[in-house]
Amino acid sequence: MAKPQTNKEIAKLLRSVAAAYSLKKDDQFRVIAYDRAASSIEHATSELKDLWDDGKLGELAGIGSSIASHLDELFRTGEVKHFKEVMKGYPPAMFELIFVPGIGPKNAYRLCRKLKITRAKTALEELEKAAKSGKIAEIAGFGVKSQQEMLKALEAFKKGQTKANRMVLPYADALAQELILYLKKCPAVGRADPLGSLRRKVATVGDIDIAVTTQEPNKVIDWFIRYPQKQKTIERGSTKASILLKNGRQVDLRVGKPKAYGAMLQYFIGSKHHNIHLRELALKKGLSLSEYGIKKGKKLIEYASEEAFYQALGLDWIPPELREDTGEIEVAQEGKLPNLVETADVKGDLHIHSDFPIETSHDEGADSIEEMLEEAEELGYEYLGFTEHNPSTSQHNVKQRIDLIKRKRDKIDKLNYSRENKKRGRGNKLPVLALNSLEIDIRPDGELAIPEKALAILDFAVVSIHSSFSLSRREMTKRVLAALGHPKVKILGHPTGRKINEREGFELDWEEIFDFCLKYDKWLEINAWPNRLDLPDTLVREAIKNSVKLVISTDAHTKEHLTLMEYGVSVARRGWAQKADIINTLGYNEFLQVMKH
DNA sequence: GCCGTTTTCGGCCCGACTGTTTTCAGTCG
């Protein structure tokens, strides 16, 4: 690998070092250490290079003085002598093969040796060729079956490399719900729950994990592997099974008894690192944890609920969204877990697009202001902020743009007036009211894409970046702060600009942004759009640590989109947000107060 | 190699499944 720079590349390098160590018989714990460092880097909030710049490498869990100094060398010189030394004598090709599912370090090494595959660049092709010509089955320890499996794994791996290989949360949700419906048709199935990263509400989901309670595990597993959407069975045992769906997604099933379901849920929700930490904690108390319960010596104690399971370890029940081993276990020990925000706490949506003809060059909404207000009524909201994109600057002069914005002001004022009177006549409950806003482009120089005069017509403004994504971190930060500086501007929309599976976000100096938001009462948006989920959860947590307030918005373009709110709330919860951290949990009158601040 | 409300030394999560095996290694989550 030529000079690894990104977190992904560095993690890959550390996994390779771990693989090399695992072939040396001396120290298997070093392998674990390197693997752990790699996954820590994969999950890191910020680019490793930035952490290194700030001298904060050691803050990442699993990175101690030794690996930190190796990474220091990496950033200074582009390579690490020690890593080279460790990997010396092994064919470079094997450090490509270890990333193919099903192939570990030992087999990768054996395959490379026996088949004389050395070059990293062609490793996958050469292995595929060998498999097709039947050469793998001839190697001791391999057979026809493993050769077949390897071929399939290689094909899938190659596909996965070209296309995005994780699902966005709502898609995974829908897939899981279909499966649950199917499973429930089997009389032997008791409870059936989607778990894993889906239950932890991670922004992207790899596999679908499902747990089922039953007294007849065999019947359930038989039923499961007959799922009509199945492409093939990956494995089938007496307690678990995995299938591959026709759409290429994997589903893992676990079955267990109802009276031990608590431990099963806990085990299968994960995360892996949360579970490892929990098991280490248990060991210190002389206990041993597994998916079946808690062992004290030889005696296994079963738990029907997760609450009881955690309680047995001296912990409060930890919401799944927090289970990433980022301090939640320590906080649970102190009994100081946050009371996380819930969808029911939300009183309004502050980033939505109606079909009002504002003549924007961006995308417009499909439903009218009235229709969206009616829908919001159903959701129990008190207000909606209408934030169509600003009128196009190239198609209109200043006066035309001001006129368009005035027209929307009039429309909203009349609508609010009539709705208020109509509803007041019927009962005392206030109707959902509309706020007049816009989502305004931030130009590359930080200027806003509407005239100064037009800003005065708005109740508040959301500003977002929709162009020139590749400015430097410094320039981008200056750009955003300039835009946020206008008094009417309250919210930075989709702050990182990332699109999941499409593009990385741009770089910002978050400390500077947080300071500014805190000082001038600006709010960062958690955009609930499925492939945005932006701010990302890790930055939500940083923002909250810095006392910065947030809003959760759907960016709805139809009235149905308003229900995407739950996914934004998931992000907030994963960022440890409580109700008080989220501005749009305020009622209408309180919101008006803070908006004018 | 990492890490500390048992420890700065001496520990380091736990179990299932598969394929190729005659009792287990490798891989995965």
XYZ file of C-alpha atoms in Angstrom, chain A:
597
model
C 0.000 0.000 0.000
C 1.399 3.342 -0.997
C 1.555 5.741 1.938
C -1.617 5.064 3.932
C -3.286 8.350 4.908
C -6.968 7.886 5.583
C -8.348 6.139 8.649
C -9.526 3.285 6.477
C -6.085 2.768 4.950
C -4.333 2.966 8.299
C -6.778 0.504 9.851
C -6.071 -1.842 6.961
C -2.344 -1.534 7.597
C -2.767 -2.365 11.287
C -4.907 -5.387 10.414
C -2.122 -6.553 8.151
C 0.416 -6.183 10.943
C -1.946 -8.146 13.203
C -2.186 -10.877 10.571
C 1.590 -11.060 10.309
C 1.916 -11.350 14.085
C -0.736 -14.064 14.186
C 1.495 -16.256 12.022
C 4.372 -15.896 14.454
C 3.805 -18.222 17.347
C 5.149 -15.939 20.051
C 2.492 -13.465 21.132
C -1.204 -13.765 20.308
C -2.145 -10.860 22.552
C -0.211 -8.519 20.349
C -2.510 -9.649 17.539
C -5.545 -8.700 19.588
C -3.971 -5.344 20.431
C -3.344 -4.470 16.796
C -6.807 -5.616 15.751
C -8.343 -3.566 18.500
C -6.364 -0.493 17.484
C -7.542 -1.021 13.910
C -11.225 -1.129 14.822
C -10.788 1.833 17.111
C -9.453 3.778 14.141
C -12.301 2.570 11.936
C -14.777 4.003 14.416
C -12.875 7.204 15.169
C -14.696 10.564 15.168
C -11.999 12.488 13.355
C -9.278 11.853 10.843
C -6.262 10.296 12.520
C -4.032 12.779 10.777
C -5.867 15.645 12.481
C -5.535 13.941 15.867
C -1.840 13.495 15.191
C -1.542 17.171 14.255
C -3.045 18.058 17.619
C -0.940 15.510 19.517
C -4.054 13.550 20.515
C -3.356 10.107 19.054
C -3.161 8.526 22.506
C -6.762 9.549 23.237
C -8.084 6.730 21.057
C -8.845 3.533 22.976
C -6.432 0.753 22.117
C -3.658 3.077 20.982
C -0.833 3.231 23.491
C 2.644 4.641 23.381
C 4.014 1.998 21.053
C 1.437 2.165 18.254
C 1.257 5.952 18.655
C 4.969 6.266 17.957
C 4.647 3.978 14.934
C 1.850 6.162 13.584
C 3.939 9.235 14.248
C 6.599 7.715 12.030
C 3.952 6.925 9.435
C 2.745 10.523 9.221
C 6.269 11.929 9.167
C 7.885 9.559 6.679
C 5.051 7.703 4.959
C 6.123 4.325 6.266
C 6.910 2.410 9.462
C 10.147 0.436 9.704
C 8.836 -1.799 12.439
C 5.732 -2.769 10.464
C 7.864 -3.556 7.442
C 10.049 -5.732 9.634
C 7.071 -7.652 11.018
C 5.556 -8.232 7.579
C 8.874 -9.166 6.031
C 9.073 -12.691 4.687
C 5.358 -12.929 4.042
C 3.997 -12.602 0.505
C 2.392 -9.163 0.008
C -0.531 -10.944 -1.646
C -1.664 -12.479 1.630
C -2.359 -9.012 3.040
C -4.993 -8.597 0.358
C -6.559 -12.026 0.804
C -7.151 -11.606 4.546
C -9.881 -9.072 3.768
C -11.950 -11.639 1.869
C -14.622 -13.007 4.238
C -13.832 -16.573 5.226
C -10.119 -16.222 4.601
C -8.050 -15.526 7.682
C -4.312 -15.016 8.112
C -3.428 -18.714 8.293
C -5.282 -19.699 5.154
C -4.185 -16.600 3.278
C -0.579 -17.498 3.983
C -1.004 -21.154 3.054
C -2.789 -20.300 -0.185
C -0.126 -17.821 -1.223
C 2.654 -20.289 -0.462
C 1.129 -23.311 -2.136
C -0.160 -21.447 -5.173
C 2.889 -19.195 -5.423
C 0.819 -16.038 -5.324
C 3.008 -13.138 -4.296
C 1.940 -9.856 -5.877
C -0.614 -7.879 -3.914
C -2.107 -6.244 -6.961
C -3.148 -9.455 -8.679
C -3.765 -11.569 -5.566
C -7.538 -11.738 -5.918
C -7.451 -12.582 -9.618
C -4.796 -15.249 -9.175
C -6.692 -16.887 -6.331
C -9.864 -16.859 -8.375
C -8.066 -18.461 -11.277
C -6.632 -21.166 -9.028
C -10.060 -21.876 -7.574
C -11.632 -22.152 -11.005
C -8.982 -24.580 -12.200
C -9.443 -26.780 -9.135
C -5.997 -26.190 -7.652
C -7.226 -25.159 -4.236
C -8.990 -28.464 -3.589
C -5.653 -30.194 -4.070
C -4.026 -28.383 -1.148
C -4.025 -30.328 2.127
C -6.631 -28.934 4.497
C -8.810 -27.655 1.664
C -11.399 -29.541 -0.302
C -13.846 -29.133 -3.164
C -16.386 -27.522 -0.902
C -14.072 -24.892 0.545
C -12.871 -24.166 -2.969
C -16.443 -23.496 -4.063
C -17.119 -21.301 -1.045
C -13.974 -19.334 -1.701
C -14.976 -18.660 -5.268
C -18.331 -17.335 -4.148
C -16.715 -15.230 -1.441
C -14.305 -13.758 -3.966
C -17.112 -12.829 -6.330
C -19.100 -11.172 -3.574
C -16.013 -9.406 -2.290
C -15.222 -7.967 -5.685
C -18.768 -6.695 -6.045
C -18.691 -5.237 -2.553
C -15.577 -3.306 -3.382
C -17.129 -1.528 -6.291
C -20.521 -0.758 -4.848
C -21.384 0.572 -1.437
C -21.802 -2.359 0.870
C -23.755 -1.130 3.826
C -27.471 -0.354 3.896
C -28.920 2.907 5.111
C -30.923 2.466 8.289
C -34.512 2.763 6.957
C -33.798 0.239 4.212
C -32.418 -2.253 6.721
C -35.418 -1.543 8.929
C -37.844 -2.420 6.151
C -35.934 -5.580 5.266
C -35.982 -6.705 8.896
C -39.691 -5.995 9.287
C -40.510 -8.201 6.300
C -38.500 -11.008 7.823
C -40.121 -10.606 11.225
C -43.542 -10.820 9.586
C -42.505 -14.037 7.900
C -41.046 -15.533 11.065
C -44.182 -14.754 13.056
C -46.173 -16.975 10.716
C -44.328 -19.949 12.188
C -46.332 -21.211 15.201
C -43.158 -22.130 17.082
C -41.949 -18.512 17.067
C -42.536 -16.497 20.224
C -40.869 -13.114 20.227
C -38.864 -12.000 17.201
C -36.703 -8.876 17.363
C -34.248 -7.162 15.042
C -30.979 -6.663 16.921
C -27.351 -5.872 16.156
C -26.403 -2.552 14.610
C -29.974 -2.110 13.438
C -31.204 -2.115 17.034
C -28.369 0.218 18.021
C -29.606 2.482 15.200
C -26.233 2.824 13.540
C -26.414 5.035 10.431
C -25.501 2.122 8.169
C -26.182 -1.548 8.692
C -24.162 -4.485 7.315
C -26.103 -7.641 8.204
C -29.608 -8.047 9.560
C -29.552 -9.749 12.971
C -32.697 -11.308 14.398
C -33.356 -13.158 17.647
C -36.323 -15.405 18.303
C -37.699 -17.083 21.403
C -38.971 -20.609 21.045
C -39.244 -23.987 22.697
C -38.611 -25.685 19.364
C -35.416 -24.245 17.874
C -35.251 -26.759 15.057
C -38.678 -25.884 13.711
C -37.832 -22.188 13.757
C -34.528 -22.652 11.990
C -36.142 -24.876 9.349
C -38.777 -22.208 8.785
C -36.120 -19.497 8.621
C -34.015 -21.157 5.954
C -37.112 -21.612 3.807
C -37.588 -17.823 3.590
C -38.802 -17.133 0.026
C -36.280 -14.320 -0.511
C -33.374 -16.624 0.350
C -30.603 -17.092 -2.177
C -28.602 -19.622 -0.179
C -27.945 -20.937 3.297
C -24.610 -19.828 4.676
C -24.729 -21.913 7.833
C -27.264 -23.850 9.802
C -26.699 -25.038 13.335
C -28.902 -25.923 16.286
C -28.893 -22.449 17.860
C -28.231 -20.172 14.916
C -28.362 -19.937 11.164
C -27.361 -17.473 8.454
C -28.841 -16.976 5.021
C -27.996 -14.804 2.055
C -30.958 -12.987 0.536
C -31.528 -12.585 -3.188
C -30.560 -8.929 -2.848
C -27.152 -9.968 -1.526
C -27.815 -9.107 2.129
C -26.989 -11.512 4.931
C -29.388 -12.358 7.749
C -28.223 -13.974 10.986
C -30.762 -15.714 13.194
C -30.348 -16.767 16.835
C -32.894 -18.800 18.748
C -33.228 -19.175 22.489
C -35.541 -19.949 25.369
C -37.821 -17.174 26.668
C -36.512 -17.504 30.218
C -32.958 -16.769 29.054
C -33.893 -14.121 26.467
C -32.353 -11.234 28.413
C -28.824 -12.538 27.917
C -29.591 -13.351 24.288
C -30.793 -9.816 23.574
C -27.805 -8.336 25.327
C -25.357 -10.543 23.462
C -26.893 -10.010 20.053
C -27.466 -6.256 20.305
C -23.734 -5.780 20.878
C -21.702 -3.930 20.022
C -18.848 -6.380 20.046
C -16.652 -3.950 21.968
C -19.393 -3.186 24.449
C -19.767 -6.909 25.068
C -16.048 -7.497 25.462
C -15.804 -4.662 27.955
C -18.799 -6.017 29.844
C -17.263 -9.489 29.982
C -13.985 -8.117 31.280
C -15.894 -6.278 33.954
C -17.722 -9.495 34.854
C -14.459 -11.442 35.099
C -13.239 -9.031 37.762
C -16.345 -9.883 39.755
C -15.682 -13.594 39.284
C -18.492 -13.931 36.742
C -18.499 -15.124 33.155
C -20.973 -13.797 30.600
C -22.361 -15.442 27.514
C -25.482 -15.364 25.384
C -26.994 -17.917 27.771
C -26.632 -16.007 30.987
C -24.123 -15.357 33.730
C -21.929 -18.115 35.084
C -20.748 -18.108 38.659
C -18.297 -21.003 38.824
C -20.176 -23.837 37.119
C -23.582 -22.488 37.879
C -25.426 -20.687 35.058
C -28.009 -18.084 36.012
C -30.535 -17.175 33.331
C -32.207 -13.801 32.804
C -35.493 -13.204 31.053
C -34.910 -9.467 30.671
C -31.966 -7.273 29.789
C -32.675 -5.058 32.776
C -32.108 -8.003 35.118
C -28.977 -9.007 33.244
C -27.399 -5.563 33.566
C -28.562 -5.273 37.142
C -26.769 -8.501 38.021
C -23.565 -6.761 36.953
C -24.324 -3.738 39.097
C -25.314 -1.616 36.125
C -28.336 0.379 35.067
C -29.914 -0.791 31.812
C -28.022 0.873 28.977
C -30.003 2.075 25.936
C -28.790 0.129 22.862
C -27.879 3.349 21.038
C -25.128 3.965 23.601
C -23.537 0.505 23.486
C -20.362 1.315 21.600
C -17.891 1.082 24.494
C -17.317 4.806 24.512
C -17.764 5.313 28.235
C -21.345 4.114 28.690
C -20.367 1.240 30.986
C -18.460 3.509 33.351
C -21.352 5.984 33.425
C -23.827 3.154 34.052
C -21.715 2.021 37.014
C -22.076 5.479 38.502
C -25.814 5.395 37.821
C -25.508 8.538 35.724
C -26.762 7.465 32.287
C -28.394 10.284 30.319
C -32.135 10.395 29.852
C -32.115 10.312 26.061
C -34.381 12.401 23.859
C -37.367 10.590 22.282
C -39.374 11.140 19.120
C -42.396 12.029 21.242
C -40.439 14.966 22.697
C -40.211 16.661 19.301
C -42.639 19.584 18.859
C -41.767 20.817 15.410
C -39.759 20.323 12.244
C -37.494 23.161 11.140
C -36.272 22.061 7.729
C -38.968 21.151 5.206
C -39.722 21.955 1.569
C -43.233 22.679 0.304
C -44.333 23.187 -3.299
C -44.625 26.963 -2.808
C -43.396 28.440 -6.125
C -40.301 30.174 -4.840
C -38.548 29.580 -8.187
C -35.444 27.943 -6.849
C -32.795 26.245 -8.940
C -32.684 23.378 -6.414
C -35.309 20.705 -5.824
C -38.792 21.725 -4.680
C -41.178 19.952 -2.378
C -44.173 18.031 -3.749
C -46.894 18.966 -1.246
C -48.509 22.266 -0.314
C -47.888 24.192 2.883
C -51.457 23.349 3.965
C -51.009 19.631 3.358
C -47.813 19.529 5.340
C -49.394 21.396 8.242
C -52.249 18.888 8.322
C -49.769 16.024 8.438
C -47.868 17.741 11.257
C -51.131 17.905 13.159
C -51.264 14.104 13.068
C -47.738 13.936 14.466
C -48.681 16.126 17.412
C -46.412 18.999 16.418
C -46.913 22.665 17.266
C -45.001 24.281 14.400
C -43.299 23.732 11.069
C -40.492 25.836 9.660
C -40.878 26.117 5.877
C -37.405 26.228 4.410
C -37.647 26.067 0.635
C -34.369 26.694 -1.149
C -33.702 30.358 -1.913
C -34.937 31.728 -5.268
C -32.395 31.119 -7.963
C -29.884 33.945 -8.216
C -29.111 33.500 -11.883
C -32.741 33.662 -13.051
C -33.915 36.649 -10.994
C -32.749 40.130 -10.130
C -32.720 41.409 -6.541
C -36.205 42.908 -6.669
C -37.741 39.766 -8.105
C -36.185 37.671 -5.393
C -37.406 39.952 -2.641
C -40.893 39.874 -4.145
C -40.940 36.083 -4.206
C -39.929 35.921 -0.549
C -42.539 38.554 0.378
C -45.218 36.536 -1.383
C -44.446 33.535 0.793
C -44.488 35.737 3.905
C -48.006 36.921 3.002
C -49.207 33.419 2.312
C -47.929 32.123 5.645
C -49.295 35.068 7.628
C -52.768 34.633 6.149
C -52.684 30.910 6.660
C -51.618 31.189 10.303
C -54.308 33.796 10.946
C -57.130 31.739 9.496
C -55.952 28.467 11.046
C -55.668 30.055 14.456
C -59.184 31.506 14.299
C -60.766 28.405 12.843
C -59.281 26.052 15.408
C -59.830 28.420 18.317
C -63.518 28.407 17.472
C -63.677 24.616 17.820
C -61.537 23.867 20.817
C -58.732 25.268 22.859
C -55.928 23.337 21.225
C -53.649 25.549 19.155
C -53.205 24.464 15.513
C -49.826 23.714 14.039
C -48.414 27.067 12.926
C -46.100 27.807 10.056
C -42.803 29.639 10.399
C -41.462 31.564 7.452
C -37.938 30.523 6.657
C -35.613 29.492 3.846
C -32.723 27.130 3.339
C -30.145 29.544 1.976
C -27.053 28.519 0.026
C -23.723 29.554 1.464
C -21.618 30.805 -1.420
C -17.934 29.884 -1.560
C -16.988 33.272 -0.074
C -19.417 32.859 2.835
C -22.013 35.285 1.435
C -25.671 34.233 1.566
C -27.593 33.679 -1.636
C -30.437 36.099 -0.817
C -30.359 39.894 -0.535
C -29.842 41.414 2.924
C -33.306 43.012 2.735
C -34.956 39.663 2.141
C -33.429 38.220 5.311
C -35.505 40.666 7.346
C -38.704 39.120 5.962
C -37.887 35.709 7.441
C -38.601 34.458 10.956
C -35.243 32.698 10.942
C -32.962 31.105 8.354
C -31.230 27.778 7.772
C -27.959 27.988 5.846
C -26.353 25.093 3.989
C -23.497 24.293 1.679
C -24.522 22.837 -1.675
C -21.471 23.641 -3.801
C -17.664 23.952 -3.740
C -17.148 21.020 -1.375
C -13.419 20.799 -1.802
C -12.259 23.985 -0.114
C -9.586 23.549 2.549
C -10.580 23.034 6.160
C -9.571 26.618 6.954
C -11.475 28.175 4.067
C -14.544 26.020 4.711
C -14.588 27.005 8.377
C -14.316 30.693 7.499
C -17.077 30.256 4.931
C -19.484 28.656 7.403
C -18.775 31.108 10.205
C -19.329 34.077 7.884
C -22.747 32.704 6.944
C -23.725 31.892 10.519
C -22.792 35.442 11.488
C -25.989 36.989 10.107
C -28.416 37.644 12.976
C -31.383 35.978 11.246
C -29.397 32.804 10.618
C -30.021 30.287 13.406
C -29.278 26.862 11.947
C -26.471 25.253 9.990
C -28.159 22.622 7.770
C -26.575 19.187 7.197
C -23.311 20.502 8.674
C -20.769 18.060 7.195
C -22.368 17.693 3.760
C -21.723 13.968 3.797
C -23.866 11.617 1.769
C -23.667 8.047 2.944
C -22.267 5.702 0.268
C -21.803 8.721 -2.032
C -19.323 11.209 -0.676
C -17.381 12.085 2.463
C -18.273 15.285 4.222
C -16.083 18.350 3.994
C -13.575 19.261 6.673
C -14.414 21.851 9.315
C -12.614 23.028 12.418
C -15.238 21.786 14.813
C -13.819 23.384 17.939
C -14.098 26.752 16.251
C -17.629 26.032 15.004
C -18.742 24.854 18.453
C -17.302 27.949 20.141
C -19.060 30.201 17.667
C -22.418 28.424 18.033
C -22.232 28.614 21.799
C -21.256 32.277 21.850
C -23.820 33.510 19.314
C -26.679 31.059 19.933
C -26.529 29.188 16.638
C -27.760 25.617 16.323
C -26.426 22.662 14.401
C -28.870 20.527 12.477
C -29.216 16.791 12.719
C -30.624 16.140 9.272
C -32.758 12.975 9.372
C -32.631 12.270 5.644
C -31.640 8.571 5.364
C -28.405 9.010 3.446
C -27.404 12.171 5.289
C -27.918 11.622 9.044
C -25.787 14.692 9.412
C -24.436 15.763 11.959
C -23.103 12.260 12.420
C -23.604 10.758 15.900
C -19.976 11.123 16.972
C -20.037 14.855 16.256
C -23.393 15.196 17.998
C -21.700 13.930 21.108
C -18.826 16.384 20.715
C -21.255 19.246 20.178
C -23.160 18.351 23.333
C -19.955 18.112 25.351
C -19.389 21.692 24.217
C -22.921 22.690 25.317
C -23.935 23.441 21.727
C -27.670 23.169 21.014
C -29.020 21.106 18.142
C -32.178 20.780 16.079
C -33.458 17.572 14.517
C -35.053 18.116 11.107
C -36.285 15.859 8.341
C -35.524 17.900 5.185
C -38.937 16.592 4.048
C -39.880 17.108 0.401
C -43.287 15.422 0.819
C -45.653 15.214 3.766
C -44.806 11.538 4.229
C -41.163 12.433 4.775
C -42.083 14.134 8.040
C -42.067 10.713 9.691
C -38.353 10.339 9.017
C -37.921 12.246 12.267
C -37.340 9.000 14.162
C -34.070 8.434 12.309
C -32.811 11.874 13.243
C -33.776 11.158 16.837
C -31.745 7.920 16.625
C -28.688 9.920 15.659
C -29.282 12.315 18.536
C -29.641 9.413 20.968
C -26.441 7.810 19.693
C -24.818 11.158 20.387
C -26.079 11.024 24.006
C -28.554 13.882 23.427
C -31.160 14.648 26.056
C -34.359 16.602 25.528
C -32.771 19.846 26.698
C -30.057 19.594 24.046
C -32.604 19.686 21.229
C -34.186 23.053 20.446
C -37.233 21.703 18.623
C -38.429 19.869 21.695
C -39.510 23.321 22.895
C -43.170 24.259 22.546
C -44.191 26.976 20.076
C -44.038 29.923 22.466
C -40.721 28.913 24.008
C -39.324 28.353 20.565
C -40.333 31.885 19.491
C -38.435 33.219 22.503
C -35.149 31.448 21.749
C -35.474 32.090 18.026
C -35.400 35.833 18.576
C -32.451 35.603 20.916
